[in-house]
Structure formats: structure tokens, C-alpha cells
């Protein structure tokens, strides 16, 4: 796979969650920090104010996308001075892939699409570690049409679920995450602010070498061969790669091979010999030594002690504040996972909304 696809494959765990919410003013909702997560908000109709923990409120308009790659908390409201409802997070609650809910009030309507992703924070790829606490992608005519199309499709599937919706929504959520990151990196380069991995992925020479390493991690790459892929001399390629990625080519290759091996140890029953061969080690002994240097334990022990991936039906939901101010316990209806929300009809039963988004 290419670099960005690989990054998503190695850090994403479980199933993402999403919800379409209709807010009728006055409304305000706090979204707590959720470590090991990432979340997004999209304004589908009306407008809202984003209230970060620090800094000035940010006005959001139709089509705006806000992404929180590190699971930091924030609040949304119909106005910068509107009081916000508090919520308590319970990651163990059960819920579904998507939900739809509404909050009734006498004022104007705002419709949002939110979602959350579980991430393996223990071995995050530097692509994600470099991202800011919040990414705001304002809606601009002609910008990021693929991102807008994914949002429209996702909103349509959640608004009126049909046969196959679970599969479609899950795939669209993964697609949306990639489009958000692609849009961010593109915007950084357009504004001449790119540095680090944003610059590396946009540099034809370095990105060609990264793509080669990610597509064939078992190949016995040399700096000379990678430089040839990049169209540069060995020395020039090594300097450019190290400056943008933050480590020499073969050091990154080793890190990536072992990160891939760790994922295979956690998520597959392949033998150590098979995993060693798939990540470019000629023997199980050499692989075990390299893995122990990086992870502090042999691969067999790592496999035994690694936390299991949460099952797909493990929810990521909230215990909301009831409209009268009391908690309601485990979510019992779709829409009871995002503050004082109320499920819309019997078809909404049994669903819970994501937190961290």
C-alpha cells in the first residue's frame, strides 16, 4: 500500500462511529477528551461555534470540516456565549456504527455530521504525531471535491439507512479520514507552510522512496537503490530524506518493518517465521533481535501481552446528560450518546452516538 493508506491501516482499530444530529437553538454540547482517538465534525446545515479549551471561539459554516487527530476535548454551540451541557464518557457502552438524533428547541436548526475513530496511540506513525490539535477545513467552492462528495454520501446513508448501510458507512468513514488528511497536507503545501511529513509526502523524490518502502517492505533496499527510485544520487537522496522525514532512509525502513510486524503479531496468527519474511528479515533469529531492540521484548512475548483489538461491536459512546440534568445510564436508543439528545422514533432504537467527535 501507499504511505497514507499504510498509516491508516496500522493505527486504526475497531470500527469507527458516526452520527447525524439536528440541533435546534439554543443548544450547546461539550465533547470530552478521549485519549487514543480521533474525531471530526461537519456542518451540513446552518452554522455553529466551536469552543476550544483554549483560544477564541471559531465560527463554522455549512460545509466546514473540523478534525481532532489527538482526541482533545472541545464544545459546540449555537453561539459563543451559549452554556454547554456536560457529558460523561463510557467507552464500554455498546452502540452501533452510526446513529441519528435531534435536540429540540424553538430556534434555528443546525445539522452536524460527527464521527470518531479508535487509534493505536502506543505506536503512532510520525505522520499523525505531527498533526496539530485541530484541523479546520473551511468550505470553499472548488476545493477538495472528493472530501465533499464523501461527506454527502455519508450523510445520505446515515439519514436514510438502507440495505448494506453498515458496510457502506464503515467504508465511507475510512475514506473520509483519508480525504481529510489528504486535504490538510495539500493545504499546507499550497500555503507554503509545509514542513516535516507534509513536505515529505509532497516531495516527488522522497515520496517515491517512501512509496517503494511501503509497497515492498520485504525487499532488501539499499540507500543507493532508493536514491535511484528518487532520481537522486545516493548522498543527495540521503540528505533530503533525512531532512524531511527526520531520520535516515534505512532507519525509517527498519522502524516501518517492525511497526508492520507488531501489527501482524497483534492481528494475525501468522508464525514468527512468516512475519519475519513478510517484513524483510532473512531469519526468525534476526527478526527477533531487531524486534526486541525496538519494543523491549521478544515478538512472542509481545504477541501474548499485547492488548487485543476491541471487537467490532464494541461501542465508543457517551453517557449523556438528560435534558433535566440527570444522567441516563447506558444508551438505550439511537441518539442517546451525544449530550441531551432524543432518538427519533422506533427506528432509532438500540443505537448510540460516538464520543471524541
Tab-separated table of C-alpha atoms in Angstrom:
chain	number	residue	atom	x	y	z
A	1	UNK	CA	0.000	0.000	0.000
A	2	UNK	CA	0.989	3.660	-0.284
A	3	UNK	CA	2.204	5.608	2.743
A	4	UNK	CA	-1.057	7.211	3.854
A	5	UNK	CA	-3.049	4.007	3.405
A	6	UNK	CA	-0.458	2.109	5.405
A	7	UNK	CA	-0.553	4.679	8.192
A	8	UNK	CA	-4.321	4.298	8.480
A	9	UNK	CA	-4.109	0.513	8.444
A	10	UNK	CA	-1.577	0.412	11.254
A	11	UNK	CA	-3.200	2.888	13.652
A	12	UNK	CA	-6.936	2.308	13.128
A	13	UNK	CA	-8.524	-0.267	15.437
A	14	UNK	CA	-12.088	-1.489	15.781
A	15	UNK	CA	-14.883	0.212	13.883
A	16	UNK	CA	-15.390	3.962	13.605
A	17	UNK	CA	-18.608	5.580	14.830
A	18	UNK	CA	-20.698	8.347	13.313
A	19	UNK	CA	-23.891	10.305	13.860
A	20	UNK	CA	-26.098	12.871	12.201
A	21	UNK	CA	-27.518	15.320	14.724
A	22	UNK	CA	-30.138	18.055	14.342
A	23	UNK	CA	-29.635	20.836	16.883
A	24	UNK	CA	-32.372	23.427	17.415
A	25	UNK	CA	-31.253	26.579	19.204
A	26	UNK	CA	-30.490	27.241	21.921
A	27	UNK	CA	-28.044	24.380	22.249
A	28	UNK	CA	-24.533	23.736	23.461
A	29	UNK	CA	-22.638	20.477	23.966
A	30	UNK	CA	-19.262	19.635	25.418
A	31	UNK	CA	-17.320	16.739	23.900
A	32	UNK	CA	-14.793	15.330	26.370
A	33	UNK	CA	-11.235	14.400	25.531
A	34	UNK	CA	-10.877	10.744	24.582
A	35	UNK	CA	-7.247	9.528	24.594
A	36	UNK	CA	-6.402	7.123	21.800
A	37	UNK	CA	-8.997	8.570	19.463
A	38	UNK	CA	-9.607	10.998	16.634
A	39	UNK	CA	-12.868	12.682	15.749
A	40	UNK	CA	-14.494	15.034	13.271
A	41	UNK	CA	-17.433	17.413	12.921
A	42	UNK	CA	-19.007	18.538	9.637
A	43	UNK	CA	-21.617	21.296	9.374
A	44	UNK	CA	-24.328	20.073	6.994
A	45	UNK	CA	-26.883	22.825	7.597
A	46	UNK	CA	-26.939	26.131	9.450
A	47	UNK	CA	-23.932	27.171	11.476
A	48	UNK	CA	-22.203	26.633	14.804
A	49	UNK	CA	-19.443	27.885	17.042
A	50	UNK	CA	-16.514	25.712	18.002
A	51	UNK	CA	-15.377	26.411	21.566
A	52	UNK	CA	-11.838	25.064	22.088
A	53	UNK	CA	-10.377	24.538	25.581
A	54	UNK	CA	-8.033	27.457	24.954
A	55	UNK	CA	-8.225	30.264	22.442
A	56	UNK	CA	-11.003	32.166	20.766
A	57	UNK	CA	-14.269	30.595	19.544
A	58	UNK	CA	-14.311	29.660	15.854
A	59	UNK	CA	-17.402	30.257	13.742
A	60	UNK	CA	-18.291	27.324	11.499
A	61	UNK	CA	-20.355	27.499	8.320
A	62	UNK	CA	-22.092	24.985	6.052
A	63	UNK	CA	-19.548	22.566	4.591
A	64	UNK	CA	-16.835	23.251	7.160
A	65	UNK	CA	-14.937	20.181	8.384
A	66	UNK	CA	-13.150	20.113	11.742
A	67	UNK	CA	-10.853	17.214	12.624
A	68	UNK	CA	-9.335	16.436	16.031
A	69	UNK	CA	-6.499	13.953	15.401
A	70	UNK	CA	-5.450	13.559	19.041
A	71	UNK	CA	-8.816	13.239	20.741
A	72	UNK	CA	-8.722	16.623	22.512
A	73	UNK	CA	-11.925	17.893	24.073
A	74	UNK	CA	-13.962	20.849	22.818
A	75	UNK	CA	-17.522	22.165	22.717
A	76	UNK	CA	-20.028	23.117	20.027
A	77	UNK	CA	-22.857	25.610	20.445
A	78	UNK	CA	-25.216	27.813	18.521
A	79	UNK	CA	-23.407	30.881	19.870
A	80	UNK	CA	-20.104	31.657	21.586
A	81	UNK	CA	-21.859	32.573	24.864
A	82	UNK	CA	-24.374	29.713	24.985
A	83	UNK	CA	-23.988	27.425	28.047
A	84	UNK	CA	-22.869	23.917	27.148
A	85	UNK	CA	-24.111	20.630	28.565
A	86	UNK	CA	-21.571	18.333	30.166
A	87	UNK	CA	-21.291	14.629	29.322
A	88	UNK	CA	-19.605	11.648	30.928
A	89	UNK	CA	-17.794	9.203	28.664
A	90	UNK	CA	-18.197	5.441	28.992
A	91	UNK	CA	-16.137	3.676	26.287
A	92	UNK	CA	-17.511	0.272	27.336
A	93	UNK	CA	-21.077	1.032	26.374
A	94	UNK	CA	-22.490	-0.809	23.417
A	95	UNK	CA	-23.678	1.006	20.346
A	96	UNK	CA	-23.745	0.843	16.603
A	97	UNK	CA	-21.796	2.046	13.630
A	98	UNK	CA	-23.972	5.105	13.106
A	99	UNK	CA	-26.880	6.963	14.634
A	100	UNK	CA	-29.265	9.839	14.093
A	101	UNK	CA	-30.606	12.155	16.775
A	102	UNK	CA	-32.170	15.534	17.433
A	103	UNK	CA	-32.288	18.175	20.144
A	104	UNK	CA	-35.498	20.187	20.163
A	105	UNK	CA	-35.547	23.918	20.732
A	106	UNK	CA	-37.501	26.913	19.474
A	107	UNK	CA	-34.710	28.418	17.389
A	108	UNK	CA	-32.845	27.858	14.138
A	109	UNK	CA	-31.709	24.381	13.101
A	110	UNK	CA	-28.132	23.254	12.658
A	111	UNK	CA	-27.341	19.782	11.326
A	112	UNK	CA	-23.948	18.216	12.027
A	113	UNK	CA	-22.252	15.010	10.987
A	114	UNK	CA	-19.819	13.754	13.601
A	115	UNK	CA	-17.642	10.687	13.899
A	116	UNK	CA	-14.923	9.062	15.921
A	117	UNK	CA	-12.067	6.641	15.279
A	118	UNK	CA	-10.154	4.433	17.701
A	119	UNK	CA	-6.388	4.701	17.242
A	120	UNK	CA	-3.467	2.656	18.485
A	121	UNK	CA	-1.751	5.518	20.268
A	122	UNK	CA	1.111	3.352	21.513
A	123	UNK	CA	2.920	3.198	18.170
A	124	UNK	CA	1.556	6.192	16.274
A	125	UNK	CA	3.141	6.929	12.925
A	126	UNK	CA	5.003	10.270	12.828
A	127	UNK	CA	2.603	11.422	10.097
A	128	UNK	CA	-0.111	11.597	12.755
A	129	UNK	CA	2.082	12.796	15.604
A	130	UNK	CA	2.935	15.924	13.609
A	131	UNK	CA	-0.680	16.955	13.113
A	132	UNK	CA	-1.957	19.943	15.126
A	133	UNK	CA	-4.585	19.580	17.848
A	134	UNK	CA	-7.283	20.739	15.453
A	135	UNK	CA	-7.574	20.847	11.657
A	136	UNK	CA	-10.178	23.239	10.255
A	137	UNK	CA	-11.010	22.812	6.576
A	138	UNK	CA	-13.354	25.666	5.586
A	139	UNK	CA	-15.763	25.046	2.742
A	140	UNK	CA	-14.537	26.798	-0.382
A	141	UNK	CA	-16.006	26.429	-3.860
A	142	UNK	CA	-13.958	24.021	-5.949
A	143	UNK	CA	-11.707	22.895	-3.079
A	144	UNK	CA	-11.459	19.235	-2.060
A	145	UNK	CA	-14.364	17.908	-4.157
A	146	UNK	CA	-13.649	14.297	-3.131
A	147	UNK	CA	-13.942	15.225	0.555
A	148	UNK	CA	-17.252	16.986	-0.093
A	149	UNK	CA	-18.564	14.004	-2.051
A	150	UNK	CA	-17.653	11.597	0.763
A	151	UNK	CA	-19.432	13.836	3.290
A	152	UNK	CA	-22.567	13.951	1.123
A	153	UNK	CA	-22.631	10.176	0.682
A	154	UNK	CA	-22.059	9.547	4.373
A	155	UNK	CA	-24.785	11.968	5.407
A	156	UNK	CA	-27.230	10.357	2.971
A	157	UNK	CA	-26.558	6.843	4.272
A	158	UNK	CA	-26.964	7.868	7.905
A	159	UNK	CA	-30.078	9.939	7.262
A	160	UNK	CA	-31.932	7.134	5.467
A	161	UNK	CA	-30.215	3.769	6.114
A	162	UNK	CA	-30.880	1.073	3.516
A	163	UNK	CA	-29.650	-2.442	2.824
A	164	UNK	CA	-25.889	-2.644	3.189
A	165	UNK	CA	-25.658	0.605	5.160
A	166	UNK	CA	-23.296	-0.811	7.799
A	167	UNK	CA	-20.763	-1.793	5.164
A	168	UNK	CA	-21.116	1.441	3.222
A	169	UNK	CA	-20.917	3.711	6.272
A	170	UNK	CA	-17.829	1.928	7.616
A	171	UNK	CA	-16.057	2.229	4.294
A	172	UNK	CA	-17.076	5.872	3.875
A	173	UNK	CA	-15.784	6.747	7.339
A	174	UNK	CA	-12.379	5.286	6.490
A	175	UNK	CA	-12.459	7.093	3.147
A	176	UNK	CA	-13.386	10.369	4.826
A	177	UNK	CA	-10.416	10.117	7.183
A	178	UNK	CA	-8.004	9.724	4.286
A	179	UNK	CA	-9.610	12.628	2.400
A	180	UNK	CA	-9.329	14.863	5.480
A	181	UNK	CA	-5.627	14.122	5.838
A	182	UNK	CA	-5.025	14.492	2.101
A	183	UNK	CA	-6.800	17.872	2.136
A	184	UNK	CA	-4.733	19.036	5.099
A	185	UNK	CA	-1.397	18.105	3.554
A	186	UNK	CA	-2.420	19.695	0.267
A	187	UNK	CA	-3.462	22.913	2.008
A	188	UNK	CA	-0.184	23.063	3.903
A	189	UNK	CA	1.800	22.830	0.684
A	190	UNK	CA	-0.406	25.376	-1.088
A	191	UNK	CA	0.204	27.878	1.709
A	192	UNK	CA	3.959	27.262	1.618
A	193	UNK	CA	3.867	26.138	5.244
A	194	UNK	CA	4.790	22.536	4.624
A	195	UNK	CA	7.499	21.048	6.747
A	196	UNK	CA	8.278	17.594	8.062
A	197	UNK	CA	5.967	14.885	6.799
A	198	UNK	CA	3.699	17.283	4.936
A	199	UNK	CA	6.723	18.299	2.885
A	200	UNK	CA	7.997	14.725	2.613
A	201	UNK	CA	4.739	13.434	1.157
A	202	UNK	CA	4.671	16.327	-1.297
A	203	UNK	CA	8.293	15.930	-2.388
A	204	UNK	CA	8.410	13.765	-5.555
A	205	UNK	CA	11.790	12.240	-4.718
A	206	UNK	CA	11.179	11.427	-1.065
A	207	UNK	CA	7.595	10.282	-1.637
A	208	UNK	CA	8.771	7.908	-4.392
A	209	UNK	CA	11.214	6.282	-1.978
A	210	UNK	CA	8.617	6.096	0.798
A	211	UNK	CA	6.131	4.529	-1.575
A	212	UNK	CA	8.690	1.905	-2.594
A	213	UNK	CA	9.461	1.013	1.046
A	214	UNK	CA	5.800	0.762	1.982
A	215	UNK	CA	4.780	-1.300	-1.019
A	216	UNK	CA	7.666	-3.760	-0.660
A	217	UNK	CA	8.947	-3.788	2.943
A	218	UNK	CA	10.452	-7.249	2.410
A	219	UNK	CA	12.732	-6.028	-0.393
A	220	UNK	CA	16.442	-5.708	0.596
A	221	UNK	CA	16.524	-1.967	-0.039
A	222	UNK	CA	19.782	-0.028	-0.094
A	223	UNK	CA	20.231	3.735	0.013
A	224	UNK	CA	21.687	3.533	-3.494
A	225	UNK	CA	18.606	1.746	-4.840
A	226	UNK	CA	16.194	4.064	-3.054
A	227	UNK	CA	18.121	7.053	-4.369
A	228	UNK	CA	17.720	5.687	-7.877
A	229	UNK	CA	13.970	5.406	-7.309
A	230	UNK	CA	14.016	9.025	-6.161
A	231	UNK	CA	16.036	10.146	-9.163
A	232	UNK	CA	18.876	11.438	-6.987
A	233	UNK	CA	22.416	10.474	-6.156
A	234	UNK	CA	22.912	8.393	-3.026
A	235	UNK	CA	24.247	11.313	-0.987
A	236	UNK	CA	21.694	13.866	-2.199
A	237	UNK	CA	18.818	11.487	-1.569
A	238	UNK	CA	20.023	10.607	1.929
A	239	UNK	CA	20.326	14.287	2.874
A	240	UNK	CA	16.893	15.210	1.542
A	241	UNK	CA	15.154	12.195	3.073
A	242	UNK	CA	16.726	12.736	6.487
A	243	UNK	CA	15.907	16.448	6.480
A	244	UNK	CA	12.206	15.893	5.697
A	245	UNK	CA	11.419	12.610	7.440
A	246	UNK	CA	13.604	13.192	10.474
A	247	UNK	CA	15.699	10.028	10.233
A	248	UNK	CA	17.918	8.345	7.612
A	249	UNK	CA	16.268	6.149	4.965
A	250	UNK	CA	17.303	2.769	6.362
A	251	UNK	CA	16.466	3.792	9.932
A	252	UNK	CA	12.937	4.636	8.820
A	253	UNK	CA	12.737	1.403	6.827
A	254	UNK	CA	13.672	-0.615	9.925
A	255	UNK	CA	11.124	1.250	12.052
A	256	UNK	CA	8.401	0.691	9.485
A	257	UNK	CA	9.200	-3.008	9.101
A	258	UNK	CA	8.977	-3.552	12.858
A	259	UNK	CA	5.798	-1.468	13.183
A	260	UNK	CA	4.257	-3.630	10.462
A	261	UNK	CA	5.450	-6.765	12.260
A	262	UNK	CA	3.871	-5.554	15.519
A	263	UNK	CA	0.554	-5.084	13.746
A	264	UNK	CA	0.768	-8.593	12.276
A	265	UNK	CA	1.583	-10.024	15.703
A	266	UNK	CA	-1.483	-8.364	17.200
A	267	UNK	CA	-3.936	-9.008	14.403
A	268	UNK	CA	-2.938	-12.269	12.730
A	269	UNK	CA	-1.976	-15.807	13.643
A	270	UNK	CA	0.960	-15.917	11.207
A	271	UNK	CA	4.050	-17.652	12.563
A	272	UNK	CA	7.116	-15.648	13.576
A	273	UNK	CA	8.960	-17.033	10.568
A	274	UNK	CA	6.209	-15.912	8.210
A	275	UNK	CA	6.114	-12.443	9.737
A	276	UNK	CA	9.900	-12.159	9.580
A	277	UNK	CA	9.844	-12.948	5.861
A	278	UNK	CA	6.993	-10.506	5.185
A	279	UNK	CA	8.911	-7.604	6.702
A	280	UNK	CA	12.265	-8.320	5.108
A	281	UNK	CA	14.229	-10.403	7.622
A	282	UNK	CA	16.142	-13.410	6.382
A	283	UNK	CA	15.747	-15.380	9.592
A	284	UNK	CA	13.464	-15.551	12.583
A	285	UNK	CA	16.500	-15.012	14.831
A	286	UNK	CA	17.476	-11.733	13.147
A	287	UNK	CA	13.862	-10.551	13.265
A	288	UNK	CA	13.509	-11.406	16.956
A	289	UNK	CA	16.681	-9.494	17.850
A	290	UNK	CA	15.622	-6.398	15.901
A	291	UNK	CA	12.120	-6.518	17.352
A	292	UNK	CA	13.423	-6.784	20.915
A	293	UNK	CA	15.675	-3.761	20.406
A	294	UNK	CA	12.718	-1.681	19.237
A	295	UNK	CA	9.946	-2.954	21.519
A	296	UNK	CA	11.897	-4.112	24.565
A	297	UNK	CA	10.634	-7.696	24.414
A	298	UNK	CA	10.738	-10.686	22.052
A	299	UNK	CA	7.977	-10.884	19.430
A	300	UNK	CA	6.417	-13.978	21.008
A	301	UNK	CA	6.006	-12.244	24.343
A	302	UNK	CA	4.714	-9.107	22.628
A	303	UNK	CA	2.019	-11.188	20.928
A	304	UNK	CA	0.972	-12.722	24.247
A	305	UNK	CA	0.910	-9.444	26.155
A	306	UNK	CA	-0.415	-7.054	23.506
A	307	UNK	CA	-3.861	-5.719	24.232
A	308	UNK	CA	-6.389	-7.392	21.950
A	309	UNK	CA	-8.098	-5.304	19.322
A	310	UNK	CA	-11.606	-4.378	20.551
A	311	UNK	CA	-14.300	-6.409	18.805
A	312	UNK	CA	-16.158	-4.664	16.034
A	313	UNK	CA	-19.326	-4.322	18.095
A	314	UNK	CA	-17.561	-2.617	20.994
A	315	UNK	CA	-19.031	0.846	21.144
A	316	UNK	CA	-17.475	4.158	21.633
A	317	UNK	CA	-20.310	6.095	23.099
A	318	UNK	CA	-21.230	8.548	25.818
A	319	UNK	CA	-23.474	8.582	28.804
A	320	UNK	CA	-25.308	11.814	28.046
A	321	UNK	CA	-26.783	14.415	30.266
A	322	UNK	CA	-30.548	14.142	30.352
A	323	UNK	CA	-32.488	17.311	29.439
A	324	UNK	CA	-33.478	17.612	33.118
A	325	UNK	CA	-29.815	17.454	34.134
A	326	UNK	CA	-29.605	13.845	35.270
A	327	UNK	CA	-27.518	11.120	33.681
A	328	UNK	CA	-29.426	8.411	31.870
A	329	UNK	CA	-27.025	5.487	32.226
A	330	UNK	CA	-26.263	3.190	29.275
A	331	UNK	CA	-27.534	4.447	25.950
A	332	UNK	CA	-30.885	2.861	25.231
A	333	UNK	CA	-31.778	4.497	21.963
A	334	UNK	CA	-30.065	5.877	18.954
A	335	UNK	CA	-29.184	9.433	19.721
A	336	UNK	CA	-28.594	8.974	23.459
A	337	UNK	CA	-24.850	9.308	23.090
A	338	UNK	CA	-24.231	12.960	22.340
A	339	UNK	CA	-25.471	15.028	25.210
A	340	UNK	CA	-29.186	15.757	25.717
A	341	UNK	CA	-30.340	14.116	22.542
A	342	UNK	CA	-33.562	12.304	21.845
A	343	UNK	CA	-33.977	9.403	19.459
A	344	UNK	CA	-36.265	9.901	16.500
A	345	UNK	CA	-38.913	7.192	16.583
A	346	UNK	CA	-38.760	3.446	16.955
A	347	UNK	CA	-36.346	3.066	14.056
A	348	UNK	CA	-33.750	4.796	16.193
A	349	UNK	CA	-33.817	2.236	18.988
A	350	UNK	CA	-30.655	0.499	20.052
A	351	UNK	CA	-28.128	2.962	18.589
A	352	UNK	CA	-25.563	5.112	20.397
A	353	UNK	CA	-23.502	8.028	19.200
A	354	UNK	CA	-19.723	8.307	19.238
A	355	UNK	CA	-17.717	10.340	21.626
A	356	UNK	CA	-14.485	12.113	20.842
A	357	UNK	CA	-16.022	13.603	17.727
